[in-house]
């Protein structure tokens, strides 16, 4: 029972770290990560915060999983609602904590972007290590993968590109120019996985967290779907 608690505790810590990583990348002002691109553009135009729009957007991802998987949707994954609340809230906490950070020079922006990617990569490593739950973005990609039979990595790329295109269209509609997107969006998509690889290979904490996987999760399916197994391999081995 203690190991099960630690398993979810580490997962939650990873989600919180992810939120701060997203906040740092966003404050670098070079464009946010692909998964946050649409909520960020919306937050620049309307009153609700980035965290609030992230919450609503992730609700759509969870609903899409339920529709795509139907009766095969594991009841334990409804805890993604709690994950979504924590993640979205801590994005706003991170943005408020960094209220003072408004970089103007490109070198400072680039340093902030790399730091944000490093923090996000660390959060992903910690989040994935206990193999407890899916986050909404990964969950909807996995659901599409199961439905189509395509590779997780291929669907993930198409998913991220689609989000960036939507954000780009909204940006032109609202501001008549690119706003909220930039080279940082591309950089984060390219290097976050590299940081994940680095932490998984060299950080002793990660294998220690993985030892908690032997503890079964109540109500979880006994066997992973093909896409979930592939997702785990690609996140940990390829980044």
mmCIF file of C-alpha atoms in Angstrom:
data_model
loop_
_atom_site.group_PDB
_atom_site.id
_atom_site.type_symbol
_atom_site.label_atom_id
_atom_site.label_comp_id
_atom_site.label_asym_id
_atom_site.label_seq_id
_atom_site.Cartn_x
_atom_site.Cartn_y
_atom_site.Cartn_z
ATOM 1 C CA UNK A 1 0.000 0.000 0.000
ATOM 2 C CA UNK A 2 2.852 2.367 0.838
ATOM 3 C CA UNK A 3 4.462 1.728 -2.555
ATOM 4 C CA UNK A 4 1.155 2.423 -4.288
ATOM 5 C CA UNK A 5 0.909 5.777 -2.514
ATOM 6 C CA UNK A 6 4.478 6.610 -3.513
ATOM 7 C CA UNK A 7 3.673 5.620 -7.074
ATOM 8 C CA UNK A 8 0.906 8.189 -7.363
ATOM 9 C CA UNK A 9 2.878 10.715 -5.332
ATOM 10 C CA UNK A 10 5.770 10.618 -7.791
ATOM 11 C CA UNK A 11 3.344 10.831 -10.699
ATOM 12 C CA UNK A 12 1.764 13.932 -9.159
ATOM 13 C CA UNK A 13 5.168 15.486 -8.548
ATOM 14 C CA UNK A 14 6.034 14.873 -12.190
ATOM 15 C CA UNK A 15 2.817 16.555 -13.339
ATOM 16 C CA UNK A 16 3.549 19.594 -11.156
ATOM 17 C CA UNK A 17 7.095 19.829 -12.515
ATOM 18 C CA UNK A 18 5.647 19.626 -16.032
ATOM 19 C CA UNK A 19 3.409 22.589 -15.274
ATOM 20 C CA UNK A 20 6.349 24.705 -14.146
ATOM 21 C CA UNK A 21 8.274 23.643 -17.239
ATOM 22 C CA UNK A 22 5.431 24.853 -19.454
ATOM 23 C CA UNK A 23 5.321 28.142 -17.516
ATOM 24 C CA UNK A 24 9.063 28.738 -17.971
ATOM 25 C CA UNK A 25 8.920 27.928 -21.685
ATOM 26 C CA UNK A 26 5.966 30.277 -22.088
ATOM 27 C CA UNK A 27 7.689 33.102 -20.195
ATOM 28 C CA UNK A 28 10.695 32.762 -22.487
ATOM 29 C CA UNK A 29 8.449 34.506 -25.041
ATOM 30 C CA UNK A 30 9.679 32.471 -27.991
ATOM 31 C CA UNK A 31 6.535 30.385 -28.331
ATOM 32 C CA UNK A 32 5.087 27.802 -25.982
ATOM 33 C CA UNK A 33 5.119 24.008 -26.367
ATOM 34 C CA UNK A 34 2.861 22.441 -29.058
ATOM 35 C CA UNK A 35 0.477 20.894 -26.509
ATOM 36 C CA UNK A 36 -0.061 24.330 -24.910
ATOM 37 C CA UNK A 37 -0.134 26.333 -28.131
ATOM 38 C CA UNK A 38 -3.908 26.604 -28.569
ATOM 39 C CA UNK A 39 -4.681 27.408 -24.891
ATOM 40 C CA UNK A 40 -1.887 30.007 -24.897
ATOM 41 C CA UNK A 41 -3.158 31.819 -27.995
ATOM 42 C CA UNK A 42 -6.663 31.806 -26.523
ATOM 43 C CA UNK A 43 -5.335 33.181 -23.224
ATOM 44 C CA UNK A 44 -3.699 36.069 -25.102
ATOM 45 C CA UNK A 45 -7.055 37.044 -26.588
ATOM 46 C CA UNK A 46 -9.538 36.318 -23.804
ATOM 47 C CA UNK A 47 -9.658 36.892 -20.050
ATOM 48 C CA UNK A 48 -9.298 33.312 -18.703
ATOM 49 C CA UNK A 49 -5.736 32.321 -17.840
ATOM 50 C CA UNK A 50 -3.477 29.849 -19.619
ATOM 51 C CA UNK A 51 -4.212 27.334 -16.867
ATOM 52 C CA UNK A 52 -7.973 27.799 -17.261
ATOM 53 C CA UNK A 53 -7.859 27.273 -21.013
ATOM 54 C CA UNK A 54 -5.543 24.297 -20.508
ATOM 55 C CA UNK A 55 -8.097 22.762 -18.150
ATOM 56 C CA UNK A 56 -10.941 23.148 -20.656
ATOM 57 C CA UNK A 57 -8.808 21.866 -23.522
ATOM 58 C CA UNK A 58 -7.746 18.793 -21.551
ATOM 59 C CA UNK A 59 -11.380 18.088 -20.699
ATOM 60 C CA UNK A 60 -11.944 17.797 -24.438
ATOM 61 C CA UNK A 61 -9.014 15.366 -24.658
ATOM 62 C CA UNK A 62 -10.498 13.215 -21.880
ATOM 63 C CA UNK A 63 -13.937 13.268 -23.509
ATOM 64 C CA UNK A 64 -12.341 12.247 -26.811
ATOM 65 C CA UNK A 65 -10.713 9.260 -25.091
ATOM 66 C CA UNK A 66 -14.053 8.130 -23.699
ATOM 67 C CA UNK A 67 -15.655 8.387 -27.140
ATOM 68 C CA UNK A 68 -12.797 6.644 -28.954
ATOM 69 C CA UNK A 69 -12.365 3.809 -26.443
ATOM 70 C CA UNK A 70 -15.997 3.393 -25.425
ATOM 71 C CA UNK A 71 -16.370 0.522 -22.980
ATOM 72 C CA UNK A 72 -12.645 -0.153 -23.219
ATOM 73 C CA UNK A 73 -11.877 3.115 -21.437
ATOM 74 C CA UNK A 74 -10.379 2.049 -18.070
ATOM 75 C CA UNK A 75 -12.371 3.607 -15.192
ATOM 76 C CA UNK A 76 -9.107 4.377 -13.356
ATOM 77 C CA UNK A 77 -8.274 6.813 -16.144
ATOM 78 C CA UNK A 78 -11.109 9.096 -15.033
ATOM 79 C CA UNK A 79 -8.504 10.235 -12.515
ATOM 80 C CA UNK A 80 -7.147 12.218 -15.437
ATOM 81 C CA UNK A 81 -9.753 14.781 -14.352
ATOM 82 C CA UNK A 82 -7.791 15.270 -11.131
ATOM 83 C CA UNK A 83 -4.508 15.278 -13.051
ATOM 84 C CA UNK A 84 -5.922 17.950 -15.334
ATOM 85 C CA UNK A 85 -6.962 20.110 -12.398
ATOM 86 C CA UNK A 86 -3.530 19.857 -10.746
ATOM 87 C CA UNK A 87 -1.626 20.450 -13.976
ATOM 88 C CA UNK A 88 -3.738 23.431 -15.036
ATOM 89 C CA UNK A 89 -3.664 25.036 -11.600
ATOM 90 C CA UNK A 90 0.110 24.769 -11.305
ATOM 91 C CA UNK A 91 0.617 26.280 -14.746
ATOM 92 C CA UNK A 92 -1.054 29.407 -13.384
ATOM 93 C CA UNK A 93 0.962 29.135 -10.167
ATOM 94 C CA UNK A 94 4.131 28.981 -12.242
ATOM 95 C CA UNK A 95 3.113 31.925 -14.424
ATOM 96 C CA UNK A 96 2.318 34.027 -11.351
ATOM 97 C CA UNK A 97 5.567 33.012 -9.637
ATOM 98 C CA UNK A 98 7.447 34.229 -12.715
ATOM 99 C CA UNK A 99 5.526 37.526 -12.995
ATOM 100 C CA UNK A 100 8.798 39.423 -12.683
ATOM 101 C CA UNK A 101 10.511 37.579 -15.527
ATOM 102 C CA UNK A 102 10.013 39.424 -18.817
ATOM 103 C CA UNK A 103 13.114 38.753 -20.929
ATOM 104 C CA UNK A 104 13.798 41.178 -23.761
ATOM 105 C CA UNK A 105 17.131 40.033 -25.211
ATOM 106 C CA UNK A 106 17.323 36.940 -27.418
ATOM 107 C CA UNK A 107 20.163 35.268 -25.443
ATOM 108 C CA UNK A 108 18.177 35.469 -22.187
ATOM 109 C CA UNK A 109 15.076 34.162 -23.942
ATOM 110 C CA UNK A 110 17.027 31.232 -25.364
ATOM 111 C CA UNK A 111 18.514 30.368 -21.963
ATOM 112 C CA UNK A 112 15.045 30.487 -20.391
ATOM 113 C CA UNK A 113 13.676 28.309 -23.174
ATOM 114 C CA UNK A 114 16.357 25.647 -22.671
ATOM 115 C CA UNK A 115 15.847 25.726 -18.890
ATOM 116 C CA UNK A 116 12.106 25.336 -19.383
ATOM 117 C CA UNK A 117 12.637 22.381 -21.734
ATOM 118 C CA UNK A 118 15.008 20.791 -19.215
ATOM 119 C CA UNK A 119 12.439 21.199 -16.432
ATOM 120 C CA UNK A 120 9.654 19.832 -18.639
ATOM 121 C CA UNK A 121 11.826 16.868 -19.650
ATOM 122 C CA UNK A 122 12.553 16.115 -16.006
ATOM 123 C CA UNK A 123 8.860 16.286 -15.160
ATOM 124 C CA UNK A 124 8.014 13.888 -17.979
ATOM 125 C CA UNK A 125 10.672 11.421 -16.796
ATOM 126 C CA UNK A 126 9.318 11.507 -13.246
ATOM 127 C CA UNK A 127 5.697 11.342 -14.428
ATOM 128 C CA UNK A 128 6.224 8.355 -16.717
ATOM 129 C CA UNK A 129 8.518 6.355 -14.405
ATOM 130 C CA UNK A 130 5.824 5.032 -12.005
ATOM 131 C CA UNK A 131 3.492 4.106 -14.923
ATOM 132 C CA UNK A 132 0.473 5.198 -12.908
ATOM 133 C CA UNK A 133 -1.854 7.176 -15.165
ATOM 134 C CA UNK A 134 -1.951 8.871 -18.540
ATOM 135 C CA UNK A 135 -2.045 12.618 -18.873
ATOM 136 C CA UNK A 136 -4.889 13.807 -21.151
ATOM 137 C CA UNK A 137 -2.665 14.738 -24.093
ATOM 138 C CA UNK A 138 -0.941 11.355 -24.135
ATOM 139 C CA UNK A 139 -4.229 9.594 -23.487
ATOM 140 C CA UNK A 140 -5.984 11.000 -26.541
ATOM 141 C CA UNK A 141 -2.979 10.217 -28.758
ATOM 142 C CA UNK A 142 -2.987 6.669 -27.405
ATOM 143 C CA UNK A 143 -6.723 6.348 -28.064
ATOM 144 C CA UNK A 144 -6.301 7.508 -31.659
ATOM 145 C CA UNK A 145 -3.416 5.065 -32.039
ATOM 146 C CA UNK A 146 -5.526 2.153 -30.804
ATOM 147 C CA UNK A 147 -8.398 3.115 -33.098
ATOM 148 C CA UNK A 148 -6.267 3.607 -36.234
ATOM 149 C CA UNK A 149 -3.550 1.023 -35.654
ATOM 150 C CA UNK A 150 -0.851 3.583 -36.518
ATOM 151 C CA UNK A 151 2.385 4.065 -34.587
ATOM 152 C CA UNK A 152 2.156 6.176 -31.432
ATOM 153 C CA UNK A 153 5.078 8.345 -32.516
ATOM 154 C CA UNK A 154 3.515 9.057 -35.908
ATOM 155 C CA UNK A 155 0.161 9.994 -34.375
ATOM 156 C CA UNK A 156 1.933 12.155 -31.788
ATOM 157 C CA UNK A 157 3.702 14.145 -34.492
ATOM 158 C CA UNK A 158 0.472 14.609 -36.460
ATOM 159 C CA UNK A 159 -1.345 15.574 -33.259
ATOM 160 C CA UNK A 160 1.235 18.223 -32.303
ATOM 161 C CA UNK A 161 1.356 19.620 -35.840
ATOM 162 C CA UNK A 162 -2.434 19.856 -35.901
ATOM 163 C CA UNK A 163 -2.468 21.779 -32.622
ATOM 164 C CA UNK A 164 0.167 24.213 -33.881
ATOM 165 C CA UNK A 165 -1.775 24.773 -37.111
ATOM 166 C CA UNK A 166 -4.967 25.457 -35.142
ATOM 167 C CA UNK A 167 -3.071 27.864 -32.882
ATOM 168 C CA UNK A 168 -1.581 29.558 -35.947
ATOM 169 C CA UNK A 169 -5.013 30.012 -37.525
ATOM 170 C CA UNK A 170 -6.449 31.418 -34.293
ATOM 171 C CA UNK A 171 -3.481 33.748 -33.999
ATOM 172 C CA UNK A 172 -4.136 35.246 -37.429
ATOM 173 C CA UNK A 173 -7.874 35.503 -36.708
ATOM 174 C CA UNK A 174 -7.384 37.278 -33.380
ATOM 175 C CA UNK A 175 -4.221 39.313 -33.997
ATOM 176 C CA UNK A 176 -3.705 39.251 -37.791
ATOM 177 C CA UNK A 177 -0.179 38.021 -37.151
ATOM 178 C CA UNK A 178 1.686 35.210 -35.437
ATOM 179 C CA UNK A 179 1.322 35.632 -31.686
ATOM 180 C CA UNK A 180 2.155 33.044 -29.017
ATOM 181 C CA UNK A 181 4.035 30.821 -31.437
ATOM 182 C CA UNK A 182 7.638 30.971 -32.547
ATOM 183 C CA UNK A 183 10.979 29.229 -32.734
ATOM 184 C CA UNK A 184 10.514 28.118 -29.128
ATOM 185 C CA UNK A 185 7.572 25.960 -30.195
ATOM 186 C CA UNK A 186 9.818 24.090 -32.618
ATOM 187 C CA UNK A 187 12.793 23.939 -30.248
ATOM 188 C CA UNK A 188 10.727 22.540 -27.389
ATOM 189 C CA UNK A 189 9.278 19.871 -29.681
ATOM 190 C CA UNK A 190 12.809 18.838 -30.678
ATOM 191 C CA UNK A 191 14.793 18.906 -27.432
ATOM 192 C CA UNK A 192 12.407 17.979 -24.612
ATOM 193 C CA UNK A 193 12.650 14.320 -25.613
ATOM 194 C CA UNK A 194 16.441 14.583 -25.555
ATOM 195 C CA UNK A 195 16.307 15.739 -21.967
ATOM 196 C CA UNK A 196 13.982 12.839 -21.156
ATOM 197 C CA UNK A 197 16.546 10.437 -22.623
ATOM 198 C CA UNK A 198 19.317 12.072 -20.619
ATOM 199 C CA UNK A 199 17.458 11.817 -17.307
ATOM 200 C CA UNK A 200 16.315 8.250 -17.971
ATOM 201 C CA UNK A 201 19.866 7.153 -18.774
ATOM 202 C CA UNK A 202 21.833 8.990 -16.105
ATOM 203 C CA UNK A 203 19.553 10.055 -13.231
ATOM 204 C CA UNK A 204 19.486 7.364 -10.473
ATOM 205 C CA UNK A 205 16.111 8.654 -9.247
ATOM 206 C CA UNK A 206 14.262 7.407 -12.321
ATOM 207 C CA UNK A 207 15.038 3.655 -11.981
ATOM 208 C CA UNK A 208 14.234 3.909 -8.276
ATOM 209 C CA UNK A 209 10.784 5.232 -9.097
ATOM 210 C CA UNK A 210 10.332 2.471 -11.687
ATOM 211 C CA UNK A 211 10.691 -0.158 -8.972
ATOM 212 C CA UNK A 212 7.248 0.917 -7.746
ATOM 213 C CA UNK A 213 5.663 -0.423 -10.945
ATOM 214 C CA UNK A 214 5.368 -3.906 -9.472
ATOM 215 C CA UNK A 215 2.426 -2.628 -7.444
ATOM 216 C CA UNK A 216 -0.842 -3.208 -9.323
ATOM 217 C CA UNK A 217 -3.195 -0.294 -9.810
ATOM 218 C CA UNK A 218 -6.774 -0.997 -8.652
ATOM 219 C CA UNK A 219 -9.289 -1.335 -11.522
ATOM 220 C CA UNK A 220 -6.536 -0.959 -14.109
ATOM 221 C CA UNK A 221 -6.510 -3.442 -16.991
ATOM 222 C CA UNK A 222 -4.202 -6.385 -16.463
ATOM 223 C CA UNK A 223 -2.533 -5.996 -19.836
ATOM 224 C CA UNK A 224 -1.512 -2.870 -21.694
ATOM 225 C CA UNK A 225 -2.846 -2.202 -25.131
ATOM 226 C CA UNK A 226 -0.354 -2.272 -27.968
ATOM 227 C CA UNK A 227 -0.316 1.507 -28.175
ATOM 228 C CA UNK A 228 0.306 1.929 -24.456
ATOM 229 C CA UNK A 229 3.247 -0.426 -24.577
ATOM 230 C CA UNK A 230 4.611 1.358 -27.627
ATOM 231 C CA UNK A 231 4.055 4.745 -26.011
ATOM 232 C CA UNK A 232 6.045 3.663 -22.976
ATOM 233 C CA UNK A 233 8.908 2.393 -25.117
ATOM 234 C CA UNK A 234 9.031 5.496 -27.290
ATOM 235 C CA UNK A 235 8.914 7.931 -24.375
ATOM 236 C CA UNK A 236 11.620 6.145 -22.447
ATOM 237 C CA UNK A 237 13.848 4.960 -25.283
ATOM 238 C CA UNK A 238 13.430 7.633 -27.948
ATOM 239 C CA UNK A 239 12.169 10.677 -26.116
#
